[in-house]
Coordinates of C-alpha atoms and ligand atoms in Angstrom, one line a residue:
M1 CA 0.0 0.0 0.0
P2 CA 1.6 3.4 -1.0
D3 CA 2.0 5.9 1.9
A4 CA 0.4 9.4 1.9
V5 CA 3.3 11.2 0.1
Q6 CA 3.4 8.6 -2.6
L7 CA -0.3 8.7 -3.0
D8 CA -0.2 12.5 -3.5
L9 CA 2.6 12.2 -6.0
L10 CA 0.7 9.5 -8.0
R11 CA -2.4 11.7 -7.9
Q12 CA -0.6 14.8 -9.2
R13 CA 0.9 12.8 -12.1
A14 CA -2.5 11.4 -12.9
C15 CA -4.4 14.6 -12.7
S16 CA -3.1 16.9 -15.4
P17 CA -4.9 15.3 -18.4
S18 CA -5.4 17.2 -21.6
L19 CA -7.1 16.4 -24.9
P20 CA -5.0 14.1 -27.2
Q21 CA -2.8 16.3 -29.4
D22 CA 0.1 14.6 -31.1
Y23 CA -1.8 11.9 -33.0
E24 CA -3.2 11.2 -36.4
P25 CA -7.0 10.9 -36.4
I26 CA -8.1 8.0 -38.5
R27 CA -11.6 7.5 -39.9
P28 CA -13.2 4.6 -38.0
A29 CA -14.8 1.7 -39.7
Y30 CA -18.6 1.5 -39.4
F31 CA -19.1 5.2 -39.2
E32 CA -19.8 7.5 -42.2
P33 CA -21.1 10.9 -40.9
S34 CA -22.9 13.0 -43.6
Q35 CA -23.3 15.9 -41.2
I36 CA -21.2 17.2 -38.3
Y37 CA -22.4 19.7 -35.7
L38 CA -20.3 21.8 -33.4
T39 CA -22.5 22.5 -30.4
K40 CA -22.1 24.5 -27.2
G41 CA -18.7 24.3 -25.6
S42 CA -17.1 22.3 -28.3
T43 CA -14.8 25.1 -29.5
A44 CA -14.6 27.0 -26.2
T45 CA -10.8 26.8 -26.0
P46 CA -8.1 26.8 -28.6
E47 CA -7.3 23.2 -27.6
R48 CA -10.8 22.1 -28.2
R49 CA -11.1 23.9 -31.5
R50 CA -7.9 22.3 -32.8
F51 CA -9.1 18.9 -31.7
V52 CA -12.5 19.3 -33.4
E53 CA -11.1 20.8 -36.6
R54 CA -8.6 18.0 -37.1
I55 CA -11.4 15.5 -37.0
C56 CA -13.7 17.5 -39.2
A57 CA -10.9 17.7 -41.8
L58 CA -11.2 13.9 -42.2
Y59 CA -14.7 14.3 -43.6
P60 CA -14.6 16.8 -46.5
E61 CA -17.8 15.3 -47.9
A62 CA -19.8 16.0 -44.7
R63 CA -21.9 19.1 -44.1
I64 CA -20.4 21.0 -41.1
A65 CA -22.5 23.4 -39.1
E66 CA -21.9 25.5 -36.0
R67 CA -24.7 25.5 -33.4
L68 CA -22.7 27.0 -30.5
D69 CA -25.7 28.3 -28.6
T70 CA -27.3 24.8 -28.6
T71 CA -26.4 22.0 -26.2
H72 CA -25.6 18.6 -27.7
N73 CA -28.9 17.0 -26.5
R74 CA -31.1 19.8 -27.8
L75 CA -30.0 19.5 -31.4
E76 CA -33.0 18.8 -33.6
L77 CA -32.6 16.7 -36.7
D78 CA -34.9 17.0 -39.7
S79 CA -36.7 13.7 -39.4
K80 CA -39.7 13.2 -37.2
E81 CA -40.6 9.6 -37.9
P82 CA -38.7 7.5 -35.2
L83 CA -36.9 5.1 -37.5
S84 CA -35.9 7.7 -40.0
L85 CA -34.7 10.0 -37.1
H86 CA -32.7 7.1 -35.7
R87 CA -31.1 6.4 -39.1
T88 CA -30.2 10.1 -39.6
G89 CA -28.7 10.2 -36.1
K90 CA -26.4 7.3 -36.9
H91 CA -24.9 9.5 -39.7
T92 CA -24.6 12.6 -37.6
L93 CA -21.5 13.4 -35.5
V94 CA -22.0 16.0 -32.7
F95 CA -19.2 17.6 -30.7
G96 CA -20.3 19.0 -27.4
E97 CA -19.5 19.1 -23.7
L98 CA -21.2 17.1 -21.0
A99 CA -21.0 18.7 -17.5
S100 CA -22.6 15.7 -15.6
A101 CA -20.5 13.1 -17.3
V102 CA -19.7 11.1 -14.2
R103 CA -22.7 9.5 -12.5
F104 CA -23.7 6.8 -10.1
A105 CA -26.1 4.3 -11.5
S106 CA -28.7 3.6 -8.8
E107 CA -31.3 1.5 -10.6
K108 CA -33.8 -0.3 -8.5
G109 CA -35.8 -3.5 -9.2
N110 CA -33.0 -5.8 -10.2
A111 CA -30.1 -7.4 -8.2
C112 CA -27.3 -5.4 -9.9
P113 CA -25.0 -3.6 -7.3
N114 CA -24.8 0.1 -8.2
Y115 CA -21.7 1.5 -9.8
W116 CA -20.0 4.6 -11.2
H117 CA -20.0 5.3 -14.9
F118 CA -18.8 8.1 -17.1
S119 CA -19.4 9.4 -20.6
P120 CA -16.8 11.0 -22.9
Y121 CA -19.1 9.8 -25.8
G122 CA -22.8 9.5 -26.2
F123 CA -24.5 6.7 -28.2
C124 CA -22.6 4.9 -31.0
P125 CA -22.4 4.4 -34.7
Y126 CA -23.3 0.7 -34.7
G127 CA -26.7 -0.7 -35.7
C128 CA -27.8 -3.4 -33.2
R129 CA -31.4 -4.1 -33.8
Y130 CA -32.1 -4.8 -30.2
C131 CA -30.3 -1.6 -29.0
Y132 CA -31.4 -0.7 -25.4
L133 CA -30.0 2.8 -25.6
A134 CA -32.0 3.9 -28.6
G135 CA -35.2 4.1 -26.5
T136 CA -33.8 6.0 -23.6
P137 CA -35.1 9.6 -23.3
G138 CA -31.9 11.4 -24.1
V139 CA -31.1 9.3 -27.2
K140 CA -34.7 9.0 -28.5
F141 CA -34.9 12.8 -28.9
S142 CA -31.5 13.3 -30.5
P143 CA -30.0 10.0 -31.5
T144 CA -26.7 11.4 -32.8
V145 CA -23.2 10.1 -32.2
K146 CA -21.6 12.4 -29.7
I147 CA -18.0 13.2 -28.7
Y148 CA -17.7 15.2 -25.6
V149 CA -14.6 17.3 -25.7
N150 CA -14.3 18.0 -22.0
L151 CA -12.5 14.8 -21.4
P152 CA -9.8 16.4 -19.1
E153 CA -12.5 17.9 -16.9
I154 CA -14.3 14.5 -16.8
L155 CA -11.1 12.8 -15.6
Q156 CA -10.7 15.5 -12.9
Q157 CA -14.2 14.7 -11.7
I158 CA -13.3 11.1 -11.5
D159 CA -10.2 12.0 -9.5
N160 CA -12.2 14.0 -7.0
I161 CA -14.7 11.2 -6.5
A162 CA -12.0 8.5 -6.2
Q163 CA -10.0 10.6 -3.7
R164 CA -13.1 10.9 -1.6
L165 CA -13.8 7.2 -1.7
A166 CA -10.1 6.3 -1.1
T167 CA -10.6 2.7 -2.1
P168 CA -10.1 1.0 -5.5
T169 CA -13.2 1.9 -7.5
A170 CA -14.3 1.1 -11.0
F171 CA -15.5 3.8 -13.4
Y172 CA -17.4 2.2 -16.2
L173 CA -17.4 3.4 -19.8
G174 CA -20.0 1.6 -21.9
K175 CA -23.4 2.2 -20.3
L176 CA -24.5 5.0 -22.6
Q177 CA -22.1 4.5 -25.5
D178 CA -19.6 2.1 -27.1
S179 CA -16.2 2.8 -25.4
L180 CA -13.9 2.2 -28.4
A181 CA -15.9 2.6 -31.6
L182 CA -14.5 6.2 -32.1
D183 CA -11.1 5.7 -30.6
S184 CA -9.3 5.9 -33.9
L185 CA -10.8 9.4 -34.3
T186 CA -10.3 10.7 -30.8
A187 CA -7.4 8.7 -29.3
Y188 CA -9.2 9.2 -26.0
S189 CA -7.7 5.8 -24.8
T190 CA -4.2 7.3 -25.0
V191 CA -5.3 9.8 -22.2
M192 CA -7.6 7.6 -20.2
V193 CA -5.5 4.5 -19.9
P194 CA -2.4 6.3 -18.6
F195 CA -4.6 8.4 -16.3
F196 CA -6.0 5.3 -14.6
A197 CA -2.6 3.6 -14.7
E198 CA -1.2 6.4 -12.5
H199 CA -4.3 6.8 -10.3
P200 CA -4.0 5.3 -6.8
W201 CA -7.8 4.4 -6.5
A202 CA -9.6 4.9 -9.8
R203 CA -9.9 1.9 -12.2
L204 CA -11.3 1.9 -15.7
T205 CA -13.8 -0.7 -17.1
M206 CA -14.7 -0.4 -20.7
L207 CA -17.3 -2.2 -22.9
T208 CA -17.1 -2.3 -26.7
K209 CA -17.9 -4.2 -29.9
S210 CA -15.0 -2.5 -31.7
A211 CA -12.1 -4.4 -33.1
Y212 CA -9.8 -1.3 -33.3
V213 CA -7.3 -1.7 -30.4
N214 CA -4.2 -0.2 -32.1
R215 CA -4.0 2.8 -29.8
L216 CA -4.1 0.5 -26.7
L217 CA -1.3 -1.8 -27.5
N218 CA 1.7 0.2 -26.4
L219 CA 0.1 2.1 -23.4
E220 CA 1.3 1.7 -19.8
H221 CA -1.8 0.3 -18.1
R222 CA -0.5 -1.4 -15.0
G223 CA -3.6 -3.7 -15.0
H224 CA -5.9 -0.7 -14.0
S225 CA -7.9 -0.8 -17.3
F226 CA -10.3 -3.7 -17.7
L227 CA -11.4 -4.3 -21.3
S228 CA -14.6 -6.1 -22.0
W229 CA -16.2 -7.2 -25.2
S230 CA -19.8 -7.6 -26.0
V231 CA -20.0 -10.9 -27.9
N232 CA -22.6 -13.3 -29.3
P233 CA -22.4 -16.3 -31.7
P234 CA -21.7 -15.3 -35.3
E235 CA -25.2 -16.4 -36.3
V236 CA -26.7 -13.9 -33.8
Q237 CA -24.3 -11.1 -34.8
A238 CA -25.1 -11.6 -38.5
T239 CA -28.9 -11.2 -37.9
F240 CA -29.1 -8.8 -35.0
E241 CA -26.0 -6.6 -35.0
E242 CA -26.0 -4.7 -38.2
N243 CA -23.0 -2.5 -39.1
T244 CA -20.7 -4.0 -36.4
P245 CA -17.3 -5.7 -36.4
S246 CA -17.6 -9.4 -37.0
I247 CA -17.2 -11.8 -34.0
E248 CA -14.0 -13.1 -35.5
E249 CA -12.5 -9.5 -35.6
R250 CA -13.6 -8.9 -32.0
L251 CA -12.0 -12.2 -30.8
Q252 CA -8.7 -11.2 -32.5
A253 CA -8.8 -7.8 -30.8
M254 CA -9.4 -9.4 -27.5
R255 CA -6.4 -11.7 -28.0
H256 CA -4.2 -8.8 -28.9
V257 CA -4.9 -6.8 -25.8
A258 CA -4.7 -9.9 -23.6
E259 CA -1.2 -10.4 -25.0
C260 CA -0.4 -6.9 -23.9
G261 CA -1.4 -7.9 -20.3
Y262 CA -4.8 -6.1 -20.1
P263 CA -7.4 -7.9 -18.0
V264 CA -10.0 -9.0 -20.6
R265 CA -13.6 -9.8 -20.0
A266 CA -16.6 -10.8 -22.1
I267 CA -20.3 -10.2 -21.8
M268 CA -22.8 -12.3 -23.8
M269 CA -25.9 -10.1 -23.9
P270 CA -28.5 -10.2 -25.0
I271 CA -28.5 -13.9 -25.4
I272 CA -31.1 -14.6 -28.2
P273 CA -32.8 -18.0 -28.3
I274 CA -32.7 -18.4 -32.1
D275 CA -33.6 -21.9 -33.5
G276 CA -31.0 -24.4 -32.3
W277 CA -29.7 -22.0 -29.7
Q278 CA -28.5 -24.8 -27.5
E279 CA -25.9 -26.0 -30.1
V280 CA -25.1 -22.4 -31.3
Y281 CA -24.4 -21.1 -27.8
S282 CA -22.5 -24.2 -26.6
T283 CA -20.2 -24.1 -29.7
F284 CA -19.6 -20.4 -29.3
T285 CA -18.9 -20.5 -25.6
K286 CA -16.3 -23.2 -26.2
R287 CA -14.8 -21.1 -29.0
L288 CA -14.6 -18.0 -26.9
L289 CA -12.9 -19.7 -24.0
E290 CA -10.5 -21.5 -26.2
T291 CA -9.5 -18.4 -28.1
V292 CA -9.1 -15.8 -25.4
N293 CA -8.0 -16.1 -21.8
I294 CA -10.8 -14.0 -20.4
Q295 CA -10.9 -13.3 -16.7
R296 CA -14.6 -12.9 -16.4
L297 CA -17.8 -13.9 -18.3
T298 CA -21.1 -12.1 -17.7
L299 CA -24.4 -13.3 -19.1
G300 CA -27.7 -11.5 -19.8
G301 CA -30.9 -11.8 -21.7
I302 CA -32.9 -9.1 -23.3
C303 CA -34.1 -6.5 -20.8
I304 CA -35.7 -3.7 -22.8
Y305 CA -37.9 -0.7 -22.1
G306 CA -41.1 -0.2 -24.2
S307 CA -39.7 2.6 -26.4
A308 CA -36.6 0.6 -27.4
R309 CA -38.8 -2.3 -28.2
D310 CA -41.0 -0.1 -30.4
L311 CA -37.9 0.9 -32.4
M312 CA -36.7 -2.7 -32.6
E313 CA -40.0 -3.8 -34.0
R314 CA -40.0 -1.0 -36.5
K315 CA -36.7 -2.5 -37.8
M316 CA -37.6 -6.2 -37.5
G317 CA -41.4 -6.4 -37.4
T318 CA -43.4 -7.5 -34.4
R319 CA -42.9 -11.2 -35.2
N320 CA -39.3 -11.5 -34.4
V321 CA -37.6 -14.1 -32.1
I322 CA -37.0 -11.6 -29.3
S323 CA -40.5 -10.1 -29.1
E324 CA -42.1 -13.5 -29.4
H325 CA -40.2 -14.8 -26.4
I326 CA -40.9 -11.7 -24.4
D327 CA -44.6 -12.0 -25.2
S328 CA -44.8 -15.4 -23.6
T329 CA -43.6 -14.0 -20.2
T330 CA -45.4 -12.5 -17.2
P331 CA -45.8 -8.7 -17.0
K332 CA -42.7 -6.4 -16.7
A333 CA -40.2 -6.8 -13.9
D334 CA -39.9 -4.4 -11.0
D335 CA -37.4 -2.3 -12.9
G336 CA -39.9 -1.7 -15.8
R337 CA -37.9 -3.8 -18.3
E338 CA -39.3 -6.6 -20.4
R339 CA -37.5 -9.9 -20.3
Y340 CA -37.9 -13.5 -21.4
P341 CA -39.7 -15.8 -19.0
Q342 CA -37.6 -16.9 -16.0
S343 CA -37.7 -20.5 -17.0
L344 CA -36.1 -19.7 -20.4
R345 CA -33.5 -17.4 -18.8
H346 CA -32.6 -20.1 -16.4
E347 CA -32.3 -22.7 -19.2
V348 CA -29.9 -20.6 -21.4
Y349 CA -27.7 -19.4 -18.4
A350 CA -27.5 -23.0 -17.0
L351 CA -26.4 -24.4 -20.3
I352 CA -23.7 -21.7 -21.0
I353 CA -22.4 -22.0 -17.4
Q354 CA -22.1 -25.7 -17.7
V355 CA -20.1 -25.5 -20.9
A356 CA -17.9 -22.8 -19.5
R357 CA -17.3 -24.6 -16.2
R358 CA -16.2 -27.7 -18.1
L359 CA -13.4 -25.7 -19.8
R360 CA -12.6 -23.2 -17.0
P361 CA -13.8 -24.5 -13.7
N362 CA -12.6 -21.4 -11.8
L363 CA -13.8 -18.7 -14.3
D364 CA -15.7 -15.8 -12.7
I365 CA -19.2 -16.0 -14.1
A366 CA -21.9 -13.5 -13.4
L367 CA -25.3 -12.2 -14.6
C368 CA -26.2 -8.7 -15.8
L369 CA -29.4 -6.8 -14.9
E370 CA -30.9 -10.0 -13.5
E371 CA -33.3 -10.7 -10.7
Q372 CA -32.2 -12.3 -7.4
A373 CA -34.1 -15.5 -8.3
L374 CA -31.9 -16.2 -11.3
W375 CA -28.7 -15.6 -9.4
E376 CA -29.9 -18.2 -7.0
S377 CA -31.3 -20.8 -9.4
T378 CA -28.1 -20.8 -11.5
G379 CA -25.9 -21.1 -8.4
L380 CA -24.1 -17.8 -9.0
A381 CA -25.4 -15.9 -5.9
G382 CA -21.9 -15.9 -4.4
N383 CA -20.6 -14.0 -7.4
M384 CA -22.9 -11.0 -7.2
G385 CA -20.7 -7.9 -7.9
R386 CA -18.0 -9.9 -9.7
C387 CA -19.5 -8.9 -13.0
N388 CA -18.8 -6.7 -16.0
C389 CA -19.1 -3.2 -14.6
H390 CA -17.4 -3.8 -11.3
L391 CA -13.8 -4.5 -10.1
Ligands
SF4_401 S1 -23.2 -1.2 -29.6 FE1 -24.6 -0.8 -27.9 S2 -25.2 1.4 -28.1 FE2 -24.3 0.7 -30.0 S3 -26.1 0.1 -31.3 FE3 -25.3 -1.7 -30.3 S4 -26.5 -2.0 -28.4 FE4 -26.8 0.2 -29.2

C-alpha cells in the first residue's frame, strides 16, 4: 500500500490530463457521418477547437454546421418519424460538452449492485437491432453520435470522487455508448489508460464491440484498465448486430490486448434464443474460451424498455424471435424492463455456465441486470458484484 506522500505524487501525475494532441486521427470503420455539428462548448478553448477541426478535416464530404448556442442534447434533426430519425442520427456526428458526465447508477428493481459510470461519448455508430439505448429519453430525442470534448474535466471529476472514496473503485465506460468505436478518431484511450494507470484508486472498465485496439497496444496500463467485449455467436451477430465488427474480428482484438497484459472480460448479452440456440451457444462459448484467456464472463438476456422495443419492432417487425419470447412472459419486472420468461432465462444461463465450467472450472461468471431468483437458481449468488461493470 503506498504511503500518503506517494499517493499524493501519484495523484498529481494522474491529474493533469489534456485532450490528445500529437496523434493522427483515423476514420473509424462502421461510421460515415454525412453531417457534423459543433454544439455548445465544443470550441470554447483553442485546444478544443484544434481537436475538433482536425477530426472535421477527415470528412470533406460531410456538411459541417456550428450551433454554438445549442447544447448537444437539444439538437433537432430534420426527421420526425422515429426510425428515420434514428437512421439520420447514426450518420450525424456531434461535438459538445457534458457537464454531468460522471454518474452513479442507482437503478432499483434488479439485483445489480450500483456503480460509477462516465461518458466521454454518447450513443454509438453501430446498428444493433435490439439496442437498449436507442429508446432512452436522451437518445430518443436526439439519436446522434456524440463526442464530448471536456475529457480532461471529466477525468478531474473522477479523480475527485476516487480521492473521496479512497478505495479501489471502478469507473465504467460503456453504459451510454460504445467505449472504443470512435477511438481511432479521438485517441481518448491514450489519455484515459495512462490516467487510470497512475491513479491510486480509480480503475477503468470499458465495454465495446469495436475491433480497433491499435492505440491501446503500447500504453502503460498497470492492470488498471479492464477491457470487456460484447459478444454473441456469429449467427446472432449476422442477424441482429447490423454494421458492427464481426465476432472473428472482436476475438482477434481481445487476443491482442490480452497479449499486452490487459485484463480482458466478455459479456454475452442479449442472449437470443434463435432456433437451435443450445448448439449455437454451446459451440460459441467453447470457441470464446479456447480463443481468449478471459478473466470474467457475464451473461444476460434481453431487458428492454417499451420505447426501445418499439424501435426494434420497426426494424424487424413484431414477429421476431426476441418479441415472441418476451410475449410469452409475465408482466414487466420491478425495474420496468421486459425480459424472457424466468424458465427460459434459467435454461440458457445454466447451459452456458455448464459449458464454460467444463473448460474453465474457476472462471468468474456473473449475470447482468438480472433478478435475485436467477442468481440463486443458477448457483451464482456468491458471485454477485463480480460482473462486467465492477472490479
Ligand atoms: S453497440 Fe450498444 S449502443 Fe451501439 S447500437 Fe449496439 S447496443 Fe446500441
